mmCIF file with all atom_site columns, C-alpha atoms in Angstrom:
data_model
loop_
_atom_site.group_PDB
_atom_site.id
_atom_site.type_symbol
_atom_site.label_atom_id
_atom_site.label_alt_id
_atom_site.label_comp_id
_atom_site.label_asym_id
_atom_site.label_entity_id
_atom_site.label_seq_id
_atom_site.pdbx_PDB_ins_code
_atom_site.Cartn_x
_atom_site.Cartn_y
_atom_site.Cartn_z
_atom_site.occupancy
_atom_site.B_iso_or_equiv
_atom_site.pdbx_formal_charge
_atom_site.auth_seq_id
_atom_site.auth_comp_id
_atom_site.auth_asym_id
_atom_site.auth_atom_id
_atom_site.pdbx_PDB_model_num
ATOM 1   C CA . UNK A 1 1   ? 151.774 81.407 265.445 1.00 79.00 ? 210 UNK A CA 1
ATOM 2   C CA . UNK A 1 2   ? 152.282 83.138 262.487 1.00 83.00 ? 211 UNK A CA 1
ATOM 3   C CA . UNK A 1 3   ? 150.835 86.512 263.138 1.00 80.00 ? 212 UNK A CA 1
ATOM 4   C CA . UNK A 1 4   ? 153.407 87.699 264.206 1.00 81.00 ? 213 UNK A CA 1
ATOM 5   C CA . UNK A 1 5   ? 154.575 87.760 260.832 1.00 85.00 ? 214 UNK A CA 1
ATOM 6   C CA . UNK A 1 6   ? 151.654 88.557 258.948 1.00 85.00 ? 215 UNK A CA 1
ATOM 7   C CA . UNK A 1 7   ? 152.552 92.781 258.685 1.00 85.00 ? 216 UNK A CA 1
ATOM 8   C CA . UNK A 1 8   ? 156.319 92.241 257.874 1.00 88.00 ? 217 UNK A CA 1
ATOM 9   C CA . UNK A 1 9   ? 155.756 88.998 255.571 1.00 91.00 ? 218 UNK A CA 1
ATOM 10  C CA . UNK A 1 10  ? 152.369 89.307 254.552 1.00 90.00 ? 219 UNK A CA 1
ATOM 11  C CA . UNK A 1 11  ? 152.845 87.021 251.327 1.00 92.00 ? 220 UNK A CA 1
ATOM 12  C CA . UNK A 1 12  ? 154.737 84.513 252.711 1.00 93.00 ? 221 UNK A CA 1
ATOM 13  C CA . UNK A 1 13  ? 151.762 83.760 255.396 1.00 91.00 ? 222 UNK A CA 1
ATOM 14  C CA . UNK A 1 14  ? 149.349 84.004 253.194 1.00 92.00 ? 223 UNK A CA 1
ATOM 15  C CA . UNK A 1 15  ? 151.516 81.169 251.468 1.00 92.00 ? 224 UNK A CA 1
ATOM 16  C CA . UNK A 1 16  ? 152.229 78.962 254.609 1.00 92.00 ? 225 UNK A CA 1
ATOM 17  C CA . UNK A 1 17  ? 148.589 79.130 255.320 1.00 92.00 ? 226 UNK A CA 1
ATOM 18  C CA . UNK A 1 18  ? 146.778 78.296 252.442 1.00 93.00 ? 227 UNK A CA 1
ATOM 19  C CA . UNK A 1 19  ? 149.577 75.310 251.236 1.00 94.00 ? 228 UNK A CA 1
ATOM 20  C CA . UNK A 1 20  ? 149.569 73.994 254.835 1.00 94.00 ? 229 UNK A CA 1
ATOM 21  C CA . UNK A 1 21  ? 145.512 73.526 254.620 1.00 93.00 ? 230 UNK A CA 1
ATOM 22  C CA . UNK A 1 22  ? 145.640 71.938 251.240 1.00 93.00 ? 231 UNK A CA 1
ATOM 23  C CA . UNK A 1 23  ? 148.226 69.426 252.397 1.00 94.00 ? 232 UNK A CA 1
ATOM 24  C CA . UNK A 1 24  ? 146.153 68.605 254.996 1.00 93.00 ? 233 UNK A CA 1
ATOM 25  C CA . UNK A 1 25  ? 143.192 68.134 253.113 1.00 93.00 ? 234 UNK A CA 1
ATOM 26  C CA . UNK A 1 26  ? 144.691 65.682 251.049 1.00 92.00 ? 235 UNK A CA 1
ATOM 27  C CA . UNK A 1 27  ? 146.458 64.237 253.538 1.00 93.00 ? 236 UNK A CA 1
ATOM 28  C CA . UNK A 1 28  ? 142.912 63.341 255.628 1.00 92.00 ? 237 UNK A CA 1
ATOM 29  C CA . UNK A 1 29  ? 141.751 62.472 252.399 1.00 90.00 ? 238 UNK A CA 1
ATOM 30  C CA . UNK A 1 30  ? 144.139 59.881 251.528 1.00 90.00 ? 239 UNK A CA 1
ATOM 31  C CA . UNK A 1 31  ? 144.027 59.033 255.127 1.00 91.00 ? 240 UNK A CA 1
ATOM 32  C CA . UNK A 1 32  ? 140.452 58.006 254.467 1.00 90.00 ? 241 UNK A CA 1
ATOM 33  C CA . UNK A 1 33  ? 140.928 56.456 251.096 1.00 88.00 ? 242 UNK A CA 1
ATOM 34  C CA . UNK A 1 34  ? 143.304 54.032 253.113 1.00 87.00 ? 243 UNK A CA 1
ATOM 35  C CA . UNK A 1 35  ? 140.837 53.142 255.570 1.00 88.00 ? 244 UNK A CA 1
ATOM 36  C CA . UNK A 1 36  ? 138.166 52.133 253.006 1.00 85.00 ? 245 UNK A CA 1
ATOM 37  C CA . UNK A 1 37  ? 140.325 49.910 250.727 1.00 74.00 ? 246 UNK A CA 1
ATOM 38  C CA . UNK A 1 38  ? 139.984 49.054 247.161 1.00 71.00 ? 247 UNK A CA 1
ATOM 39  C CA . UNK A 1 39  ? 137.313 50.305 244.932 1.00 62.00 ? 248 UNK A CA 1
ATOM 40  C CA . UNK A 1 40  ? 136.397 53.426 247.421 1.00 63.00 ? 249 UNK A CA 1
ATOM 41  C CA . UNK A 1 41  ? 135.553 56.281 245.784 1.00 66.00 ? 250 UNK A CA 1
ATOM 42  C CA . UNK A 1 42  ? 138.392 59.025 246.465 1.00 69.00 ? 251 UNK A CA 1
ATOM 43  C CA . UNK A 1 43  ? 137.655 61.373 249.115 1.00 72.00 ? 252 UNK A CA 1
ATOM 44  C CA . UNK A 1 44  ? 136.852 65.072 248.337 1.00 76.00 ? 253 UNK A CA 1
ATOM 45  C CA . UNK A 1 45  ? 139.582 67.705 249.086 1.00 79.00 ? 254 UNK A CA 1
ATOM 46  C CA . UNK A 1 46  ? 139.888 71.288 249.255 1.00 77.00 ? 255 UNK A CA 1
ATOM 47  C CA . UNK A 1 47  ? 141.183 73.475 245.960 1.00 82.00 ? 256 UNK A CA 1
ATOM 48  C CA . UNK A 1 48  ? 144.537 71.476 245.025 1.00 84.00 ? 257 UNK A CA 1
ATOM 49  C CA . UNK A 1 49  ? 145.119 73.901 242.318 1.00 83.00 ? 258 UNK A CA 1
ATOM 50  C CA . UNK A 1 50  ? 146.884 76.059 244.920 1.00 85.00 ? 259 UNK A CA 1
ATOM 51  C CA . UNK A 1 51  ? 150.190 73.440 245.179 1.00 91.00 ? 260 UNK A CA 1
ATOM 52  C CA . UNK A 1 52  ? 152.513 74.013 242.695 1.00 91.00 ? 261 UNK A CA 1
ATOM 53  C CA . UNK A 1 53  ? 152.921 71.373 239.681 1.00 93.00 ? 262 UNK A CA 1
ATOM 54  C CA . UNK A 1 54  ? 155.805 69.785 241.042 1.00 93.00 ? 263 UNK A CA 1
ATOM 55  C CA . UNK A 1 55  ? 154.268 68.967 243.995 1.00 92.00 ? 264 UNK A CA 1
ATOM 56  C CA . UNK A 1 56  ? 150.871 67.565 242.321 1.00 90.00 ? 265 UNK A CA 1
ATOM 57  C CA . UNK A 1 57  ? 153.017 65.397 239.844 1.00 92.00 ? 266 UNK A CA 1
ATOM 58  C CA . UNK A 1 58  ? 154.462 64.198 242.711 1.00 93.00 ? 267 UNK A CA 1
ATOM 59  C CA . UNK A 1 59  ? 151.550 63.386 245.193 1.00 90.00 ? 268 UNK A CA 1
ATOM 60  C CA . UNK A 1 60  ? 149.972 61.635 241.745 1.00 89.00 ? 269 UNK A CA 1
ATOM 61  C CA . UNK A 1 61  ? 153.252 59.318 241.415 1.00 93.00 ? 270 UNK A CA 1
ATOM 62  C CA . UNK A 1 62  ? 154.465 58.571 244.935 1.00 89.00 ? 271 UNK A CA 1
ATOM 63  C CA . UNK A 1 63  ? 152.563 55.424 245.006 1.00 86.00 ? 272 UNK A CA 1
ATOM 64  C CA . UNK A 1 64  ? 153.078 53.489 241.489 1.00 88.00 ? 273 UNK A CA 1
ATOM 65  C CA . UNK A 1 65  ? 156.407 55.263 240.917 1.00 90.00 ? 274 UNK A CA 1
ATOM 66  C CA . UNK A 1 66  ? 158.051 55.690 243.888 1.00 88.00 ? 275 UNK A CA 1
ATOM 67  C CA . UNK A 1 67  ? 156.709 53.060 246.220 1.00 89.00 ? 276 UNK A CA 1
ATOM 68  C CA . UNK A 1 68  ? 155.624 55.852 248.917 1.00 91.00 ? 277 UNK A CA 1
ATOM 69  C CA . UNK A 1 69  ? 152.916 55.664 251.019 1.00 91.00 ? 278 UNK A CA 1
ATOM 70  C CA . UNK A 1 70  ? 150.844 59.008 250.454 1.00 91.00 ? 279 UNK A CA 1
ATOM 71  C CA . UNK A 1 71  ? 149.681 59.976 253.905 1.00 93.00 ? 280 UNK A CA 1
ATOM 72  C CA . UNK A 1 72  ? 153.617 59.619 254.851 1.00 94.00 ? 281 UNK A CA 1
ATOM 73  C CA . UNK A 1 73  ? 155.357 61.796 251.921 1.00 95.00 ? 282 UNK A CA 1
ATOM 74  C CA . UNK A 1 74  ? 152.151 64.413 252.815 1.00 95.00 ? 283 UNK A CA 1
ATOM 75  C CA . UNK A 1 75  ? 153.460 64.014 256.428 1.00 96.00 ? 284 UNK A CA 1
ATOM 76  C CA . UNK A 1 76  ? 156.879 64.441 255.406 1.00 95.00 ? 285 UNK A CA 1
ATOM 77  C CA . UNK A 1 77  ? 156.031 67.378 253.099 1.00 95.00 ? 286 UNK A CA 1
ATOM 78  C CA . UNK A 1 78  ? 153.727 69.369 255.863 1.00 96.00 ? 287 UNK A CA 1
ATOM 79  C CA . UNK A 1 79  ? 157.013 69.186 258.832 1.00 95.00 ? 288 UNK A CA 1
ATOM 80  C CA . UNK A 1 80  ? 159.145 70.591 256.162 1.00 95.00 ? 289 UNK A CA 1
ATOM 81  C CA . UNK A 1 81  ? 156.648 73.173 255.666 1.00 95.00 ? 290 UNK A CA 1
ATOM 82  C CA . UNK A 1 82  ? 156.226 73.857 259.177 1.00 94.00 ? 291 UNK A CA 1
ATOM 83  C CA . UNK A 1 83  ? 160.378 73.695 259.181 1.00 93.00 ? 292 UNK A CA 1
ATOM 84  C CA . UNK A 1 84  ? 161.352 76.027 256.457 1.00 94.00 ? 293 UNK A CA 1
ATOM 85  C CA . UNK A 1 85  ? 158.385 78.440 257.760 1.00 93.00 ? 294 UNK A CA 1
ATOM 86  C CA . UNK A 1 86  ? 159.753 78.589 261.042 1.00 92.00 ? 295 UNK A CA 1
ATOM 87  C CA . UNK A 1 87  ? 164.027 78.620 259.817 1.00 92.00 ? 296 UNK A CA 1
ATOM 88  C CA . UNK A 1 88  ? 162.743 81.921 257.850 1.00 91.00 ? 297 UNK A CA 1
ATOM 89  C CA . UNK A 1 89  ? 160.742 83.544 260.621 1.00 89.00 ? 298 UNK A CA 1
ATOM 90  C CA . UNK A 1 90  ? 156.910 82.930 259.026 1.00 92.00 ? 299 UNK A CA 1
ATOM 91  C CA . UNK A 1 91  ? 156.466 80.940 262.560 1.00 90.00 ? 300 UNK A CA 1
ATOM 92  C CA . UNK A 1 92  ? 157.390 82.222 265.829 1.00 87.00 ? 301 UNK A CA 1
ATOM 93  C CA . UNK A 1 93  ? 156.776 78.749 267.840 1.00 86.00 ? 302 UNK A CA 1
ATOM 94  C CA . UNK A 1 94  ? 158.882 78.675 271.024 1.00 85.00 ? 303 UNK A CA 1
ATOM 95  C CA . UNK A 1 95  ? 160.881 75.224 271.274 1.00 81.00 ? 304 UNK A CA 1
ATOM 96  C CA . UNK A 1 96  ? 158.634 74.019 273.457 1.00 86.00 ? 305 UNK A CA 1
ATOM 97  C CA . UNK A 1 97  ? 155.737 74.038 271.605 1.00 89.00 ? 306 UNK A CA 1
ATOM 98  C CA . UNK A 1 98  ? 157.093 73.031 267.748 1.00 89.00 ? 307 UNK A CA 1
ATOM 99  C CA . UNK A 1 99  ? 157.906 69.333 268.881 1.00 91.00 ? 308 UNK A CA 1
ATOM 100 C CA . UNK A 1 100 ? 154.095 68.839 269.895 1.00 92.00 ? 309 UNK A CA 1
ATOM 101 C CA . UNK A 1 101 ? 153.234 69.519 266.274 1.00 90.00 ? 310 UNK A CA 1
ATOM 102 C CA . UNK A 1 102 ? 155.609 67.165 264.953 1.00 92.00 ? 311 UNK A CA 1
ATOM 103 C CA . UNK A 1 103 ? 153.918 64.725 267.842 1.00 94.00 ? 312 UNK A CA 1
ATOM 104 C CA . UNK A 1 104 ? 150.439 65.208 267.106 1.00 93.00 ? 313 UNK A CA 1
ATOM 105 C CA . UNK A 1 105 ? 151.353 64.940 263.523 1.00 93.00 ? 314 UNK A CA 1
ATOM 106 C CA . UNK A 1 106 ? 153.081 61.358 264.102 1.00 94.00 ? 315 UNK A CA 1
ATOM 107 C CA . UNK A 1 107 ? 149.894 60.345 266.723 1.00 96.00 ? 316 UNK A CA 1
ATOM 108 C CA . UNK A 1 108 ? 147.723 60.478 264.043 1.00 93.00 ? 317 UNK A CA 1
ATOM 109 C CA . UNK A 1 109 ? 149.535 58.586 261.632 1.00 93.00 ? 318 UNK A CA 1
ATOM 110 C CA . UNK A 1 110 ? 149.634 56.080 264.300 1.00 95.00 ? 319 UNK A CA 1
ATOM 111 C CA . UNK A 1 111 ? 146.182 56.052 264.859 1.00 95.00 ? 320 UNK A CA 1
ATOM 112 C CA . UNK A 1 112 ? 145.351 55.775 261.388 1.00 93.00 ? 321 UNK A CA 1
ATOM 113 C CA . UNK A 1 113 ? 147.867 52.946 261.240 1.00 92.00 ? 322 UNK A CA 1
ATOM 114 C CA . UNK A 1 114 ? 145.183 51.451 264.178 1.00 94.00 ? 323 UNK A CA 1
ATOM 115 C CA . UNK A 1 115 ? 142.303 52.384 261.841 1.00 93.00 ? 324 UNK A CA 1
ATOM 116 C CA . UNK A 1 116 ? 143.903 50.095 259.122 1.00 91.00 ? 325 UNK A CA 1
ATOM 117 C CA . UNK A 1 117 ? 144.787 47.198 261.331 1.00 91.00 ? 326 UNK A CA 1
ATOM 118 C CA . UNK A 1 118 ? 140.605 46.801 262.363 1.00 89.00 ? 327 UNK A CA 1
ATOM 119 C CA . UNK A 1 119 ? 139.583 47.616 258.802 1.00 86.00 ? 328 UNK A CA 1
ATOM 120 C CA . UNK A 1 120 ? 141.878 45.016 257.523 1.00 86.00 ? 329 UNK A CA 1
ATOM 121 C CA . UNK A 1 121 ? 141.519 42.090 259.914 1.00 86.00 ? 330 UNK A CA 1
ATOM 122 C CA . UNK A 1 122 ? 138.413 40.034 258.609 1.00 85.00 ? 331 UNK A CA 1
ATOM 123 C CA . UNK A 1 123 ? 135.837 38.066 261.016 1.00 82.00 ? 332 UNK A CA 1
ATOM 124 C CA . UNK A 1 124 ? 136.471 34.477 261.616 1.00 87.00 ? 333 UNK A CA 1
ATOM 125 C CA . UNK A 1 125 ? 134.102 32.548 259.258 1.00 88.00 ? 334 UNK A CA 1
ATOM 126 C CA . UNK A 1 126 ? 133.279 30.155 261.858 1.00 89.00 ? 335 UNK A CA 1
ATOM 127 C CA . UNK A 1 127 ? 132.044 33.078 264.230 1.00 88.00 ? 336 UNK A CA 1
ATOM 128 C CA . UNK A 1 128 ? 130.206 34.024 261.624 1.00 86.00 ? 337 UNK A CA 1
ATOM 129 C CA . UNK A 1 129 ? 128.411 30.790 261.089 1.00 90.00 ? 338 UNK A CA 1
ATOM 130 C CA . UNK A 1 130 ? 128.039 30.366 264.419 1.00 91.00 ? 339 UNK A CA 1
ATOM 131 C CA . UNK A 1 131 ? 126.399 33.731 265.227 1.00 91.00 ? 340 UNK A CA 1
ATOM 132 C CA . UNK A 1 132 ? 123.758 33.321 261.977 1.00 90.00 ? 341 UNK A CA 1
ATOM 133 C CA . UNK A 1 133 ? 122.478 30.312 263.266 1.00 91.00 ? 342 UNK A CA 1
ATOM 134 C CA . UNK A 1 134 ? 121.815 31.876 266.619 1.00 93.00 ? 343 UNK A CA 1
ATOM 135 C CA . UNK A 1 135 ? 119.782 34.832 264.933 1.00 91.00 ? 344 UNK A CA 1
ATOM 136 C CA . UNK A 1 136 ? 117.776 32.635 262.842 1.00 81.00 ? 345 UNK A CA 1
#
């Protein structure tokens, strides 16, 4: 949706583009760090070097400083990207279509929510007793 505006606002599309994939990256990287729990190793993302300094600074402190969740400030940060892009004319999205992004954007934070709820609920001890004794 943004070609349109690629040959009046060249720079600004390049911009949109390459910040909305790192966000992204970091954001399914986080994503995954969550899944795995403590003492994961951290996920690999794309080149972070493209976000600005503020926003690095930030994504480094949300959790110990600010008491944020990181996949939901890089949630937060990617529908005001997708906002401010579209207020300025970087996206031509027609109204029907822009709400499914913020939608598919909140279905998989749900999902991932899911993802957290089976990684975190442990197997009954007795089960597990139970089903060792039948193998052996």
């Amino acid at each position: 949706f943004s070609r349109a505006a690629k040959q009046t606002k060249p720079a600004e599309v390049q911009q949109f583009r390459h910040t909305l994939v790192r966000l992204a990256s970091v954001m399914h990287g986080s994503a995954l760090d969550e899944i795995c729990g403590e003492g994961a190793a951290g996920q690999v993302c794309m080149d972070i070097t493209g976000l600005d300094m503020e926003t690095l600074k930030f994504l480094r402190d949300c959790t110990d400083v600010y008491g944020f969740n990181k996949v939901e400030a890089l949630q937060h940060m990617i529908q005001n990207l997708v906002t401010y892009n579209q207020q300025i004319g970087v996206l031509t999205i027609p109204p029907p279509i822009l709400p499914r992004v913020y939608q598919t954007l909140s279905r998989g934070f749900v999902n991932l929510l899911n993802a957290k709820k089976i990684a975190d609920t442990r197997f009954p001890f007795p089960w597990a007793q139970i089903i060792l004794l039948l193998i052996l």
